[in-house]
Amino acid sequence: MTDESNKRPAEEAGVEQQQPSKQPQLNAIIQEDKDRSTKGIAPIKSEYIISTTFTESYNDDEAESSKRDTGDGNGDNGNGDSGKGGKKNNKKRGQNKKRELKQAHETIRLCPSVIDPTNPNSICKFGVEQCRYSHNIEDYLINKPIDLDGICPVFEAIGYCPAGLKCRWLSSHYIKETNTLIVKEGVEKIQHLGEINWIPPQIKNQLQRKKFPLLLSDAVIKFIDSGVIKNDEDKITTNDEISEIEKRKLNASTYIEAPYKSCEKKKLNLKNAKIVSPLTTVGNSPFRRLMKTLGADVTYSEMAFGLPLIQGSNSEWALPKAHESEYPGFGIQLATAKHWQAAKAADIIQQLCPKVSELNLNCGCPIDLLYRKGEGSALMENPARLLRILKSMNYSSSDIPITLKIRMGVKDDKPLAENLVDRVLKSGDVAAITLHGRSRQQRYTKEANWSYISKIGSIVHEFNENQKEDKDSYDKDPVYLIGNGDCYTHEDWYSATSNEGIDSVMVARGALIKPWIFEEIESQQYLDKSATERLSILETYSKFALQHWGSDEFGINSARRFMCEFISFTHRYIPVGLLERLPPKLNERPPLYKGRNELETLLASTDYKDWIKITEMFLGKASDGFSFMPKHKSNSFEPAPKS
């Protein structure tokens, strides 16, 4: 009776009698799935795993592994510590901060005036006797290393080779008998190989001597310093002494030219745009050019500092250079802590670099060196200074719009973006705001907080809607909100942009590890790129690198070095066909595994010596004078032998 009464409710509810017996099996399946999906470890199919045991160096925790990614990370704390509680750790972690990247020079260094014997107008300004370089072409060619096999990639691409006699593929475009360099018929020699924002040496000299005219920014600085500008609380920023106010108003009255209104500046269209983040070291011109060929709409220069730009520094002015294919859609990122530096830098750029789509102020970089100087993420703690910098840039940039990149805040428990974005929107000085969903303290130790980004997106969306209804704001364009952080798949991208207020996503590590990510976004599916296709992308990069740095020994070494830096990210890609489940996670690291063929295994190698071997497929054998040390210590180990 008792048994029957216990069964009756279950039967009446329509529950099958055998269901309780299935539960242990279901629990076993769930547990097995959990075991396979161990946090932080990529779920590679068992037939491709060589060893499930991680080496000490390779089994980095999520915090250290993700610091490999961009110039935003700062590695270890400089003391060889892991940075956790001050305890020392013997694992190879952090950055190789003392790595030497200088390359050996040629034994005989040929004078630039004689590298092209066919140019009769090339004259050494120092004279043959006084010049420190060699003018003896015959002696140089005898001592020059043997030419590399094949056709010079630069000559093949543009019809001539600017490296001239110094080219390592010289035999493919040089007639020894007549001492003549070959130029393809109908080809006009281009001085800068399709580069834009190139600054002549005489202009840099004027900047170095403080002789370059900066009338606009000088007036703007005087105007900002006058104190007449009101903050968002509608209070005068100076003291209330009448005489002082009158004096500063008089100074401000000398500023006659009205600043550009937002509607008068160049138009930005960032809605659903495919955006590559500014990247230190790896975000160079060849990489950005490669990303444009793979579907990117917007690229940014590496972060440039305001003061060196004003002072005409050669190394700093190399950063705003871009390939002509990047414009429109090319932005220059600027870092500074002083409004006068921001004004002058913006003024110089608008005069000398007309092919710039936007100027982006970096208020998100967490590096200690910048933070201590009040730059990067430190500006988030000083909103008044940040607003002055934005206004100075906006007034001095002519028709170039100003954009802003920030983080959630400085400390994990004190997000600042909500209040800061509100003040920035009211100032009316920015065309777009990019928000990285992490704090400075957090760096890359946790996943980006897209819920917080969505919250800020709602604030921006509400502001834009109010602007439409405000008759006094009819001439203002909407402000874009761009999310940033952990976008590695098309699913991540569409998940973010489906939120109201988030106009697009800025991709950083996702584009470095998987350069074809924008192709996946366009096709809305995972692309299982073969090893041959991936190698072809690296080949394209090598050709762009040679066109940028040159096909001589120094240019090849530069191309090889930055190609190794690029491969230090691409080797982290795990082919979709090797995974047990999707989607792949950005911070999941694989056990030691083999690819579906030898080339795929080579492309996954964590050994930087293998990275150099890959570059040798396109750049020839590395010379004895070439050296490369990975940026991160975790790559500086001998891997287990491949089976």
C-alpha angles and dihedrals in degrees: 000000000000093000092050093049091050092052096047099071091051092050092047090051091054096244114152117242094231097052096096089056091055094055097079089052091049091049090051091052092049091048091048090051090050091050091052092047096055108170113263095010120103113238100238119176111262095239091065098046114103096182134000090204115095120216114237092253095045097046092072117161119248094263097056097038094054092051086073090074117082142347086271091081121078103202118218126348094267095256098084089258125134089235093240114123091328092282117144119237127196094211117111101255140144129028132325090234095175097050115142115228099171114123127215117256127228118277091238114032112207120219112250089231092068103038088096109048090181092064107087092181095062108106128172107241091208097050128240094276097047099038115106091211127077122263094184103108096179093052091047094052092049093054095038116109117260112279119259118250121261135024122321106260091217093050090047092052103044106016099251139044120240090197088070115179091000093065114119089218091049096137090066094064107020131089105207096192094060097027089235132147114220120238118186115245115271094013117133116207110245114205097213104027097238095315121146131203091038112162119211116235092242091059091050088050090054090051091049091051092044090241098121111110114246102171096148097050092041089058092044093051090050089049094049092045091051089076094224091120111097126219127232091275089060094241125133108251095220129067121283099247106130095216091053092048092051091049093052093044088055090054090048091052089067088067100088107160112088116227120249114270117232091252090056096055127087112290120250120204107189098150105128089343117159103240130189114206123236104265128194116231096350097050093079128140097269091052093047091047089051090051090052089056088051096054108278117148100189131035133176135210121246111273110285124198119234101224098050089049090053090047093053097245111183094214093050094047089055088070100065090053113110140170115262090243089068094065127116095037100040121125132186116222116215131195122197142134098205126076092213091055090049092050095049094044091050091048093051093047094049090051099043103027109047092161096073121115098196145354113230122202112213111223096152109063108119098195111134094226092059094039093056090052091053093251132121114012091000088077090067088069091053107050095168091058091044092054092049090052092050092049091047091051093045093051094044101042097075107207096348110109120230123231132184135219119198142159130231089266144295101275126041095236096043112059111190103179097090096060093035095052090050091055093044092051092051091050090061094213102118133069096195141010124209116201122197108206096228137075125239091249091051095052101171100326095114137027117279115269104240092171089065091046089053089051091055089045089059090053092052092045091052090049092052092049091051089049090058091054095045109092091200091058099050092118096054122102120224117266114240122224114208121191122215134190140077098002104156105142140037087251090059090049097049092042089057098043092048087072114095109248098025105104099181146336128254109219122208120153091019090063093045096050095036109023092182092061091116090055088056090048091051094048093037092223141090114268115211097208113200121232089252092055091048091049089051089057090054090049090054089050091051091053092049089047093053091049089051102042100024137250096262123102094272093046093050091049090050091048091048093049094051091042089057089050088053093048089052084074103032092056088066092067113109112204113245091232091063096055125095093209142015147264102049116221124229095226098041111112124201130233114241105298143167127230130234089266138010094266092054089050090050093050089054094052116128091201112103089210087067089051088058089050089055091052089051089065088070107017101041127244114330112254123239088252093059119100132173131183119184117247091236128054092220089074094049100089138093108256124222114275113273116242 
